[in-house]
Short mmCIF file of C-alpha atoms and ligand atoms in Angstrom, two decimals:
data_model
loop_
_atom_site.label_atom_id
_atom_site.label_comp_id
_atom_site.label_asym_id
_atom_site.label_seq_id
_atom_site.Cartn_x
_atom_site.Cartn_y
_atom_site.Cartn_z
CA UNK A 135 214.21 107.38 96.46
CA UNK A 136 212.10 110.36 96.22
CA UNK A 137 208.12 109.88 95.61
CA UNK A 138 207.23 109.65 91.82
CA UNK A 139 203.75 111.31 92.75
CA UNK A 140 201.86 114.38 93.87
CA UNK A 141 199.88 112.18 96.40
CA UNK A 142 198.91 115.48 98.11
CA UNK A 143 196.70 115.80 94.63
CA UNK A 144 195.03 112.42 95.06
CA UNK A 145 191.95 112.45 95.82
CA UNK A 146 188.47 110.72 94.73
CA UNK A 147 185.08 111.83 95.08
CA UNK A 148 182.58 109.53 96.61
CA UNK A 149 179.43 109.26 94.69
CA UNK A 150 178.14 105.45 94.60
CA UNK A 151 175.92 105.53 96.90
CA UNK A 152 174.12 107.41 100.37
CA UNK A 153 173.32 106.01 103.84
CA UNK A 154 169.87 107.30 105.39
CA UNK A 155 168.34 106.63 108.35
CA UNK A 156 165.41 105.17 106.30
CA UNK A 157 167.58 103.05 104.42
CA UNK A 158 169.87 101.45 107.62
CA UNK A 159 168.26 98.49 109.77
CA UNK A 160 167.41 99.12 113.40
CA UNK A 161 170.10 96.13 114.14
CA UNK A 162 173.30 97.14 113.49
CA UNK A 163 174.61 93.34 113.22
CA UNK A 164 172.02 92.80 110.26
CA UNK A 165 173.21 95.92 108.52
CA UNK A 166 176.78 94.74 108.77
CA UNK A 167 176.18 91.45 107.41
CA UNK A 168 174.31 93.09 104.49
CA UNK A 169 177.30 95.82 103.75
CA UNK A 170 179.51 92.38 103.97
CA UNK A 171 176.98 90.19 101.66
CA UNK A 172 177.34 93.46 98.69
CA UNK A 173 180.94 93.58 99.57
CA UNK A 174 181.50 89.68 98.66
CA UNK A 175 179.08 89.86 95.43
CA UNK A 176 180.71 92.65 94.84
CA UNK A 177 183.90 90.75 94.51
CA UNK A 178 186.09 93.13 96.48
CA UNK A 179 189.97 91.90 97.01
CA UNK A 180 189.93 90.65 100.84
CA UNK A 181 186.06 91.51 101.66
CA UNK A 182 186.76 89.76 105.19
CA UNK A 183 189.83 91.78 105.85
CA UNK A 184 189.79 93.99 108.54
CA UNK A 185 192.13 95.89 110.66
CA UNK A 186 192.36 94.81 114.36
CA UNK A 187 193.70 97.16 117.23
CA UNK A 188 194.86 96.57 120.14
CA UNK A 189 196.74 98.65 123.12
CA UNK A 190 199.45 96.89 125.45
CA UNK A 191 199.28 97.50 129.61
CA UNK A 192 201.30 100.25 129.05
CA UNK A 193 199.13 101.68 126.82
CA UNK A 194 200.57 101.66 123.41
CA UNK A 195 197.80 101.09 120.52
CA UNK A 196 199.31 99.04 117.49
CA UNK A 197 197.34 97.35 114.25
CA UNK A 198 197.35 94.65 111.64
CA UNK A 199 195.21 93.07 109.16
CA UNK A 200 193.14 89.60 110.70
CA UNK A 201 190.40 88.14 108.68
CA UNK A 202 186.82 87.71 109.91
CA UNK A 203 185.55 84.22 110.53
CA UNK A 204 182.25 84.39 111.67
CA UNK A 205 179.27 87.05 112.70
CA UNK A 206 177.89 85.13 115.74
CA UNK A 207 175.17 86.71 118.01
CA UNK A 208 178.30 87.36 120.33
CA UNK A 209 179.83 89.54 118.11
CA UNK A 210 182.54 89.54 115.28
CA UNK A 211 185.10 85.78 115.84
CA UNK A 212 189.09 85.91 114.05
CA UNK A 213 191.40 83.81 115.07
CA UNK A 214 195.58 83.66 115.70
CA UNK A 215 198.09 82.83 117.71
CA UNK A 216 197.35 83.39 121.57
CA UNK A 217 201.35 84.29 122.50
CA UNK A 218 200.99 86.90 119.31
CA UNK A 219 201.72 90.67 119.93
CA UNK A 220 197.99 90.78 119.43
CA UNK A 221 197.58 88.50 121.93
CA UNK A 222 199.92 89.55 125.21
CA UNK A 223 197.75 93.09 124.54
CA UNK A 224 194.18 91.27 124.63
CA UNK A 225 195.38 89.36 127.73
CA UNK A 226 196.60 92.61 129.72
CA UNK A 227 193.99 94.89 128.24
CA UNK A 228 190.66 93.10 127.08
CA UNK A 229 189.90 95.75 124.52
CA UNK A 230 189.67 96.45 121.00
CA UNK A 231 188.75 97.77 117.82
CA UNK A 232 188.52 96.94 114.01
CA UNK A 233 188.48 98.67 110.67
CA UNK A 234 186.56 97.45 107.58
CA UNK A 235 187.45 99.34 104.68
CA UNK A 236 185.59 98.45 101.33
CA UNK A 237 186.84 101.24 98.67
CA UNK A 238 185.54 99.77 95.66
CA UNK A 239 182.06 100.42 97.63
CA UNK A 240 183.25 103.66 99.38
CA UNK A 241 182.57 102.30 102.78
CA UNK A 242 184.05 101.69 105.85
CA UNK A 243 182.49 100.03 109.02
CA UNK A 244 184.39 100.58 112.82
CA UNK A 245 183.40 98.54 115.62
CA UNK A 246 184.80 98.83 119.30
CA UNK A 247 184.20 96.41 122.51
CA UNK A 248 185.64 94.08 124.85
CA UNK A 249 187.82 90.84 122.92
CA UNK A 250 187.56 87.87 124.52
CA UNK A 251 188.83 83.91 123.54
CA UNK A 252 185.55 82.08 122.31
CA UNK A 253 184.80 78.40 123.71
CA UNK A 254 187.92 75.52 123.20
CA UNK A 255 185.47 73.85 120.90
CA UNK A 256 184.66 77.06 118.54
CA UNK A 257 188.64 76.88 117.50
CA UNK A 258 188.95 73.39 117.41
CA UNK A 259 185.88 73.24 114.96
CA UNK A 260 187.61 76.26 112.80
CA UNK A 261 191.38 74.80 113.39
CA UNK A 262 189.99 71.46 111.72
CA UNK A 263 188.30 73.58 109.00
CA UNK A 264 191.48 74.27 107.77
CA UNK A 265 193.94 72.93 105.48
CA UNK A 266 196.82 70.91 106.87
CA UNK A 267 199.42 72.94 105.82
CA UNK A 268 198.03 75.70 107.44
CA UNK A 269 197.70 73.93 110.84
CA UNK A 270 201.58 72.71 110.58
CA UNK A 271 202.08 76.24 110.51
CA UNK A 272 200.21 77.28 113.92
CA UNK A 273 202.58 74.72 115.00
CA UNK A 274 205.95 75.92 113.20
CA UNK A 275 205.48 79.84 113.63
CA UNK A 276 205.83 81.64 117.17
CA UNK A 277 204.12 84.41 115.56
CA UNK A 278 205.22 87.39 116.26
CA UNK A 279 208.70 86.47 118.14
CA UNK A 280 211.77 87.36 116.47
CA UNK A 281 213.17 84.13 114.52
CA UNK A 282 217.11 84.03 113.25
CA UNK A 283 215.73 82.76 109.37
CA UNK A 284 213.37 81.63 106.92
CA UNK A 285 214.86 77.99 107.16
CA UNK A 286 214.18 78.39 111.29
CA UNK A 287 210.72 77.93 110.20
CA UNK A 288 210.67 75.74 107.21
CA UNK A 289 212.58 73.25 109.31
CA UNK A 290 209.88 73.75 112.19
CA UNK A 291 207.46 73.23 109.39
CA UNK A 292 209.37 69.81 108.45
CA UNK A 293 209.48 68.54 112.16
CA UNK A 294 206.19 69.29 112.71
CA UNK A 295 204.61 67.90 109.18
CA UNK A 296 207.35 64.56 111.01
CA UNK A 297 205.92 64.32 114.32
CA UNK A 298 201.88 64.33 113.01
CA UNK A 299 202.57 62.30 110.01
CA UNK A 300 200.60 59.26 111.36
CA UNK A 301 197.80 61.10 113.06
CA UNK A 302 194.80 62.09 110.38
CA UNK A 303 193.83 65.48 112.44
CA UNK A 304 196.51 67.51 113.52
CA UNK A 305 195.62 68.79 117.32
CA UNK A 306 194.81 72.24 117.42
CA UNK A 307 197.86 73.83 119.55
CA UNK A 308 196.65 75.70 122.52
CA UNK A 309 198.63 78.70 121.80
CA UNK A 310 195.98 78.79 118.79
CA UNK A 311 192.43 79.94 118.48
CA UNK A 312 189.56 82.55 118.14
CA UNK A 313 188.71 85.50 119.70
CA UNK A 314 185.23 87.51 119.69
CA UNK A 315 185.29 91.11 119.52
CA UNK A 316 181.97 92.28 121.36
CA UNK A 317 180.44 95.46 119.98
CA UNK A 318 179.40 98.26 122.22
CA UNK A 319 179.88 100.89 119.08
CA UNK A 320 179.64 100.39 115.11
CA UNK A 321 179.69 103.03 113.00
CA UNK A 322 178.78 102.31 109.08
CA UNK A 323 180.30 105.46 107.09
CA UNK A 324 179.52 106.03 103.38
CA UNK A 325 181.21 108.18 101.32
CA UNK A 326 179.78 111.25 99.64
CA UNK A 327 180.67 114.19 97.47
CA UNK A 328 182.58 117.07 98.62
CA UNK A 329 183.43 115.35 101.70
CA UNK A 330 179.46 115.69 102.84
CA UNK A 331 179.72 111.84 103.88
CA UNK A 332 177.60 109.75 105.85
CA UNK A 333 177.88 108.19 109.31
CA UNK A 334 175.44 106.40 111.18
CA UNK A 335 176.68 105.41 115.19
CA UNK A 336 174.91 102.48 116.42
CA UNK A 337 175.92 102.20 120.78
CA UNK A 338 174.73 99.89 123.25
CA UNK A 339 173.81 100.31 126.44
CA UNK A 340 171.56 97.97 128.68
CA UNK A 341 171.42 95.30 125.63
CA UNK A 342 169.66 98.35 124.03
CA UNK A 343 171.02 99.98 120.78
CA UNK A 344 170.56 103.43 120.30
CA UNK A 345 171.76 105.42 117.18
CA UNK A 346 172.87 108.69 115.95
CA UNK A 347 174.38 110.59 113.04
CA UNK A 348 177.57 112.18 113.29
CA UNK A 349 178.96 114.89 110.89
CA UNK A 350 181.98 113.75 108.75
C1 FMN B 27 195.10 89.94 104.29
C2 FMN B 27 195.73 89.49 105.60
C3 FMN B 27 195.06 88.56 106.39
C4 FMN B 27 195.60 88.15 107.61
N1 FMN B 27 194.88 87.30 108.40
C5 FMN B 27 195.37 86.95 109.62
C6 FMN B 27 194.57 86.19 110.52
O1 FMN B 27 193.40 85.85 110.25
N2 FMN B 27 195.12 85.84 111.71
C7 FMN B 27 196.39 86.22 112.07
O2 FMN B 27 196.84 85.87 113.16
N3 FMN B 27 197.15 86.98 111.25
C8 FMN B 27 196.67 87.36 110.04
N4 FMN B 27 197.41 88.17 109.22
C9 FMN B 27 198.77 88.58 109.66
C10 FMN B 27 198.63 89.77 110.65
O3 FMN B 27 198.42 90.96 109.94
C11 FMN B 27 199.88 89.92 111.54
O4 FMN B 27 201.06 90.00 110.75
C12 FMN B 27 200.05 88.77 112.54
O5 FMN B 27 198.81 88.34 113.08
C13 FMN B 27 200.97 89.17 113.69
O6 FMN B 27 200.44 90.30 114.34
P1 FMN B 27 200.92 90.75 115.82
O7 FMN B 27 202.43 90.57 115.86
O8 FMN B 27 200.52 92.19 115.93
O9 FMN B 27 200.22 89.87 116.81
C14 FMN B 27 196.88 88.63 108.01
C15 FMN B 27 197.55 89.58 107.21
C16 FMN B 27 196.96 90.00 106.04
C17 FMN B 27 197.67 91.06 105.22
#
């Protein structure tokens, strides 16, 4: 199968909008939370989506898609499975990063910090939140771990939905739960024309943020 398209002839100039250091709050957590409040009105695909990366102990970085559950005064919460890929690289190497990317708005946010499990009762609150089907399936899927078929699971699934049948809340497993990404670095980047775009570096030090502007 050979490409269909020039790709190396895509291309799209950013125009929508400009970031200035007028415009962009002193608190970098309020001007997330207002790039995510026009990304939501703004009815983008998977506004919460973002892309979380991690690096093993022996140093090897690797990505996925999580979606955000909460902006706490901590930092930025997701949750998933605790014995995940994800999560044998947070236990070894407390460290992380994630990617919002908003095109329809021509923006993307990255944050960096330390990742660490929130409180027992912050995932039991959000595991409860959910619907049941979804918390059979913390139970059925050893996420990430390789599995011999799709009927593995579904018959997990099956003994699972079994054993909790007469129970109205389904325990939260403890391989299961949320994790806070604390922000040392955020960096809100707006696209521009000709490539000119802007990016505005919020870093902490001392409980202090500073900021700068870096060229694109
Ligand atoms: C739109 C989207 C949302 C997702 N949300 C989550 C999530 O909130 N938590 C999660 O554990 N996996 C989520 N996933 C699946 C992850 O991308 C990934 O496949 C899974 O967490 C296993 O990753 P790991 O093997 O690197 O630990 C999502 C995937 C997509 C595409």
């Amino acid at each position: 199968m050979s490409l269909q398209h020039d790709i190396a002839s895509i291309r799209k100039n950013y125009s929508r909008q400009a970031l200035t250091e007028e415009s962009v709050s002193n608190n970098p957590l309020d001007q997330f939370k207002g790039w995510l409040n026009e990304a939501i009105l703004s009815e983008v695909l998977e506004p919460t989506a973002l892309v979380l990366s991690t690096v093993s102990a022996d140093c090897r970085p690797s990505a996925r898609v999580v979606l955000l559950k909460e902006v706490s005064s901590d930092g930025f919460v997701f949750f998933t499975n605790y014995d995940s890929r994800k999560g044998q690289d947070l236990a070894e190497r407390p460290l992380g990063s994630i990617t919002f990317f908003w095109a329809e708005l021509e923006r993307q946010v990255r944050i960096e910090g330390t990742i660490e499990k929130v409180a027992a009762d912050v995932s039991d609150t959000y595991f409860h939140s959910r619907p049941r089907g979804s918390q059979i399936g913390a139970w059925a899927s050893p996420q990430s771990r390789e599995i011999n078929s799709r009927e593995e699971l579904e018959r997990a699934e099956a003994k699972y939905e079994k054993d909790f049948a007469s129970l109205d809340m389904v325990p939260r497993p403890q391989h299961w739960g949320g994790y806070v990404l604390k922000p040392e670095y955020i960096e809100f980047w707006q696209g521009r024309p000709n490539r000119l775009h802007d990016r505005i570096v919020f870093e902490r030090a001392d409980d202090q943020w500073s900021r700068k502007r870096l060229a694109p």
